[in-house]
């Protein structure tokens, strides 16, 4: 009868005898792997703690807060505290309320991870856009804002926000201002027609 080459006998399977030094070496190698794994887990846990709401102390937005001022304060606070920009979107999303929160929740998951699309969606939902700033530049200012320096700074800030996002150059801005003023100065009947 022929011997089957695929059958392995028990004698062939026995491990070679190991001395105490070999056992100690294997144990040391296993302990090193365990310590390395635990260090990785600790590093991940510390990274999470460093970027969690527990370490990023900012009050939750209220319905009385100006959303634009809140996002600006959020950005400054995130920079000062050293919050990694990867976490800005989720942190802001957890802090906003009302329409701002609805805008955040309506985003696709991929967009909700990136701060700029989150901020854009919130401001868009709240209708804070170049047209909003144009109206604020043109609107009559309150009595408390009529101090010359305060008024000038406000107008410069509003103009910058009106022009910058639109990506307009100076000539396009001048054309827009002249057109608006032209329409405003027309007789009422002509204004409706235009």
C-alpha positions as a Markdown table, in Angstrom:
| # | Residue | x | y | z |
|---|---|---|---|---|
| 1 | Unk | 0.0 | 0.0 | 0.0 |
| 2 | Unk | 1.2 | 3.4 | -0.9 |
| 3 | Unk | 1.7 | 6.1 | 1.6 |
| 4 | Unk | -0.4 | 9.3 | 1.0 |
| 5 | Unk | 1.9 | 12.3 | 0.8 |
| 6 | Unk | -0.8 | 14.6 | 1.9 |
| 7 | Unk | -1.3 | 13.0 | 5.3 |
| 8 | Unk | 0.8 | 14.5 | 7.9 |
| 9 | Unk | 1.6 | 12.5 | 10.9 |
| 10 | Unk | 1.5 | 13.8 | 14.5 |
| 11 | Unk | 5.2 | 13.4 | 14.8 |
| 12 | Unk | 5.8 | 15.9 | 11.9 |
| 13 | Unk | 3.4 | 18.5 | 13.5 |
| 14 | Unk | 5.2 | 18.8 | 16.8 |
| 15 | Unk | 6.9 | 22.2 | 17.4 |
| 16 | Unk | 10.5 | 22.1 | 18.0 |
| 17 | Unk | 11.5 | 22.3 | 21.6 |
| 18 | Unk | 11.7 | 25.8 | 22.9 |
| 19 | Unk | 14.1 | 26.9 | 25.6 |
| 20 | Unk | 13.3 | 29.4 | 28.3 |
| 21 | Unk | 15.0 | 32.2 | 26.3 |
| 22 | Unk | 12.7 | 31.5 | 23.3 |
| 23 | Unk | 9.6 | 31.6 | 25.5 |
| 24 | Unk | 10.8 | 34.8 | 27.1 |
| 25 | Unk | 11.4 | 36.4 | 23.7 |
| 26 | Unk | 8.0 | 35.5 | 22.5 |
| 27 | Unk | 6.3 | 36.8 | 25.6 |
| 28 | Unk | 8.3 | 40.1 | 25.3 |
| 29 | Unk | 7.2 | 40.4 | 21.7 |
| 30 | Unk | 3.6 | 39.9 | 22.6 |
| 31 | Unk | 3.8 | 42.4 | 25.4 |
| 32 | Unk | 5.3 | 45.0 | 23.0 |
| 33 | Unk | 2.4 | 44.5 | 20.6 |
| 34 | Unk | -0.1 | 44.9 | 23.4 |
| 35 | Unk | 1.6 | 48.1 | 24.7 |
| 36 | Unk | 1.7 | 49.5 | 21.1 |
| 37 | Unk | -2.0 | 48.8 | 20.6 |
| 38 | Unk | -2.9 | 50.4 | 23.9 |
| 39 | Unk | -0.8 | 53.5 | 23.1 |
| 40 | Unk | -2.6 | 53.8 | 19.8 |
| 41 | Unk | -6.0 | 53.6 | 21.6 |
| 42 | Unk | -4.8 | 56.2 | 24.1 |
| 43 | Unk | -3.6 | 58.5 | 21.3 |
| 44 | Unk | -7.0 | 58.3 | 19.6 |
| 45 | Unk | -8.8 | 58.9 | 22.9 |
| 46 | Unk | -6.6 | 62.0 | 23.6 |
| 47 | Unk | -7.2 | 63.3 | 20.1 |
| 48 | Unk | -10.9 | 62.9 | 20.5 |
| 49 | Unk | -10.8 | 64.7 | 23.9 |
| 50 | Unk | -8.7 | 67.5 | 22.5 |
| 51 | Unk | -11.3 | 68.2 | 19.8 |
| 52 | Unk | -14.5 | 67.4 | 21.6 |
| 53 | Unk | -17.0 | 69.9 | 22.9 |
| 54 | Unk | -15.7 | 69.2 | 26.4 |
| 55 | Unk | -12.5 | 71.1 | 25.5 |
| 56 | Unk | -14.1 | 73.6 | 23.1 |
| 57 | Unk | -16.1 | 75.8 | 25.4 |
| 58 | Unk | -18.5 | 78.1 | 23.5 |
| 59 | Unk | -22.0 | 78.9 | 24.4 |
| 60 | Unk | -24.7 | 77.5 | 22.2 |
| 61 | Unk | -26.3 | 80.0 | 19.8 |
| 62 | Unk | -29.6 | 81.4 | 21.0 |
| 63 | Unk | -32.5 | 82.7 | 18.9 |
| 64 | Unk | -31.6 | 86.3 | 19.9 |
| 65 | Unk | -28.0 | 85.9 | 18.6 |
| 66 | Unk | -27.0 | 87.5 | 15.3 |
| 67 | Unk | -26.1 | 84.5 | 13.2 |
| 68 | Unk | -23.3 | 86.3 | 11.3 |
| 69 | Unk | -21.8 | 87.6 | 14.5 |
| 70 | Unk | -22.1 | 84.2 | 16.1 |
| 71 | Unk | -20.2 | 82.5 | 13.2 |
| 72 | Unk | -17.5 | 85.1 | 13.3 |
| 73 | Unk | -17.1 | 84.7 | 17.1 |
| 74 | Unk | -17.1 | 80.9 | 16.5 |
| 75 | Unk | -14.2 | 81.2 | 14.0 |
| 76 | Unk | -12.2 | 83.5 | 16.3 |
| 77 | Unk | -12.7 | 81.2 | 19.3 |
| 78 | Unk | -11.8 | 78.1 | 17.2 |
| 79 | Unk | -8.6 | 79.8 | 16.1 |
| 80 | Unk | -7.7 | 81.0 | 19.6 |
| 81 | Unk | -8.3 | 77.6 | 21.2 |
| 82 | Unk | -6.4 | 75.8 | 18.4 |
| 83 | Unk | -9.3 | 73.7 | 17.3 |
| 84 | Unk | -8.3 | 71.6 | 14.3 |
| 85 | Unk | -10.2 | 72.9 | 11.2 |
| 86 | Unk | -11.4 | 69.4 | 10.5 |
| 87 | Unk | -13.7 | 69.7 | 13.5 |
| 88 | Unk | -15.1 | 73.2 | 12.9 |
| 89 | Unk | -18.1 | 72.0 | 10.9 |
| 90 | Unk | -19.3 | 69.5 | 13.4 |
| 91 | Unk | -18.7 | 71.8 | 16.3 |
| 92 | Unk | -20.6 | 74.7 | 14.7 |
| 93 | Unk | -23.4 | 72.2 | 13.7 |
| 94 | Unk | -23.8 | 71.2 | 17.3 |
| 95 | Unk | -24.0 | 74.8 | 18.5 |
| 96 | Unk | -26.5 | 76.5 | 16.1 |
| 97 | Unk | -30.3 | 76.6 | 16.6 |
| 98 | Unk | -33.4 | 77.3 | 14.6 |
| 99 | Unk | -33.0 | 77.9 | 10.8 |
| 100 | Unk | -29.3 | 77.6 | 11.1 |
| 101 | Unk | -29.6 | 74.1 | 12.6 |
| 102 | Unk | -32.1 | 73.2 | 9.9 |
| 103 | Unk | -29.7 | 74.3 | 7.2 |
| 104 | Unk | -26.9 | 72.2 | 8.8 |
| 105 | Unk | -29.1 | 69.1 | 9.0 |
| 106 | Unk | -30.2 | 69.5 | 5.4 |
| 107 | Unk | -26.7 | 69.1 | 4.1 |
| 108 | Unk | -25.3 | 65.9 | 2.6 |
| 109 | Unk | -23.0 | 64.1 | 5.0 |
| 110 | Unk | -19.9 | 64.9 | 2.8 |
| 111 | Unk | -20.8 | 68.6 | 2.9 |
| 112 | Unk | -21.5 | 68.6 | 6.6 |
| 113 | Unk | -17.9 | 67.6 | 7.3 |
| 114 | Unk | -16.4 | 70.7 | 5.6 |
| 115 | Unk | -16.7 | 74.0 | 7.4 |
| 116 | Unk | -17.0 | 76.3 | 4.4 |
| 117 | Unk | -20.1 | 74.6 | 2.9 |
| 118 | Unk | -21.7 | 74.5 | 6.3 |
| 119 | Unk | -21.1 | 78.2 | 6.9 |
| 120 | Unk | -22.4 | 79.0 | 3.3 |
| 121 | Unk | -25.5 | 76.9 | 3.8 |
| 122 | Unk | -26.3 | 78.5 | 7.1 |
| 123 | Unk | -25.8 | 82.0 | 5.8 |
| 124 | Unk | -27.8 | 81.2 | 2.6 |
| 125 | Unk | -30.7 | 79.8 | 4.7 |
| 126 | Unk | -30.7 | 83.0 | 6.8 |
| 127 | Unk | -30.6 | 85.1 | 3.6 |
| 128 | Unk | -27.2 | 86.7 | 4.6 |
| 129 | Unk | -25.7 | 87.3 | 1.2 |
| 130 | Unk | -24.4 | 90.2 | -0.9 |
| 131 | Unk | -27.9 | 91.5 | -1.4 |
| 132 | Unk | -28.4 | 91.6 | 2.4 |
| 133 | Unk | -25.3 | 93.7 | 2.8 |
| 134 | Unk | -26.3 | 96.0 | -0.1 |
| 135 | Unk | -29.7 | 96.7 | 1.7 |
| 136 | Unk | -27.9 | 97.3 | 5.0 |
| 137 | Unk | -25.5 | 99.8 | 3.3 |
| 138 | Unk | -28.5 | 101.6 | 1.8 |
| 139 | Unk | -30.7 | 101.5 | 4.9 |
| 140 | Unk | -31.1 | 104.4 | 7.3 |
| 141 | Unk | -28.8 | 103.8 | 10.3 |
| 142 | Unk | -30.0 | 104.0 | 13.9 |
| 143 | Unk | -29.2 | 107.0 | 16.1 |
| 144 | Unk | -26.6 | 105.1 | 18.1 |
| 145 | Unk | -24.6 | 104.3 | 15.0 |
| 146 | Unk | -24.4 | 107.9 | 13.7 |
| 147 | Unk | -21.2 | 108.7 | 15.5 |
| 148 | Unk | -18.8 | 109.4 | 12.5 |
| 149 | Unk | -16.1 | 106.8 | 13.3 |
| 150 | Unk | -18.7 | 104.1 | 14.2 |
| 151 | Unk | -20.7 | 104.9 | 11.1 |
| 152 | Unk | -17.7 | 104.9 | 8.8 |
| 153 | Unk | -16.4 | 101.6 | 10.1 |
| 154 | Unk | -19.9 | 100.0 | 9.8 |
| 155 | Unk | -20.2 | 101.2 | 6.2 |
| 156 | Unk | -16.7 | 99.9 | 5.3 |
| 157 | Unk | -17.4 | 96.5 | 6.8 |
| 158 | Unk | -20.8 | 96.2 | 5.1 |
| 159 | Unk | -19.4 | 97.3 | 1.7 |
| 160 | Unk | -16.6 | 94.8 | 2.0 |
| 161 | Unk | -19.1 | 92.0 | 2.7 |
| 162 | Unk | -21.3 | 93.2 | -0.1 |
| 163 | Unk | -18.6 | 93.4 | -2.8 |
| 164 | Unk | -16.1 | 90.6 | -1.8 |
| 165 | Unk | -18.4 | 87.5 | -2.0 |
| 166 | Unk | -19.8 | 88.7 | -5.3 |
| 167 | Unk | -16.4 | 88.7 | -6.9 |
| 168 | Unk | -17.0 | 92.0 | -8.6 |
| 169 | Unk | -14.3 | 94.4 | -9.7 |
| 170 | Unk | -14.5 | 98.1 | -9.1 |
| 171 | Unk | -16.0 | 98.9 | -12.5 |
| 172 | Unk | -18.9 | 96.4 | -12.0 |
| 173 | Unk | -19.6 | 97.7 | -8.5 |
| 174 | Unk | -19.6 | 101.3 | -9.9 |
| 175 | Unk | -22.1 | 100.2 | -12.6 |
| 176 | Unk | -24.3 | 98.6 | -10.1 |
| 177 | Unk | -24.4 | 101.6 | -7.8 |
| 178 | Unk | -25.1 | 104.0 | -10.6 |
| 179 | Unk | -27.9 | 101.8 | -11.9 |
| 180 | Unk | -29.5 | 101.5 | -8.5 |
| 181 | Unk | -29.2 | 105.2 | -7.9 |
| 182 | Unk | -30.5 | 105.9 | -11.5 |
| 183 | Unk | -33.6 | 103.7 | -10.8 |
| 184 | Unk | -34.1 | 105.4 | -7.4 |
| 185 | Unk | -34.0 | 108.9 | -8.9 |
| 186 | Unk | -36.5 | 108.1 | -11.7 |
| 187 | Unk | -40.1 | 109.3 | -11.4 |
| 188 | Unk | -42.2 | 106.7 | -9.5 |
| 189 | Unk | -44.2 | 105.7 | -12.7 |
| 190 | Unk | -40.9 | 105.2 | -14.6 |
| 191 | Unk | -39.4 | 103.2 | -11.7 |
| 192 | Unk | -42.3 | 100.7 | -11.8 |
| 193 | Unk | -41.8 | 100.3 | -15.6 |
| 194 | Unk | -38.1 | 99.7 | -15.2 |
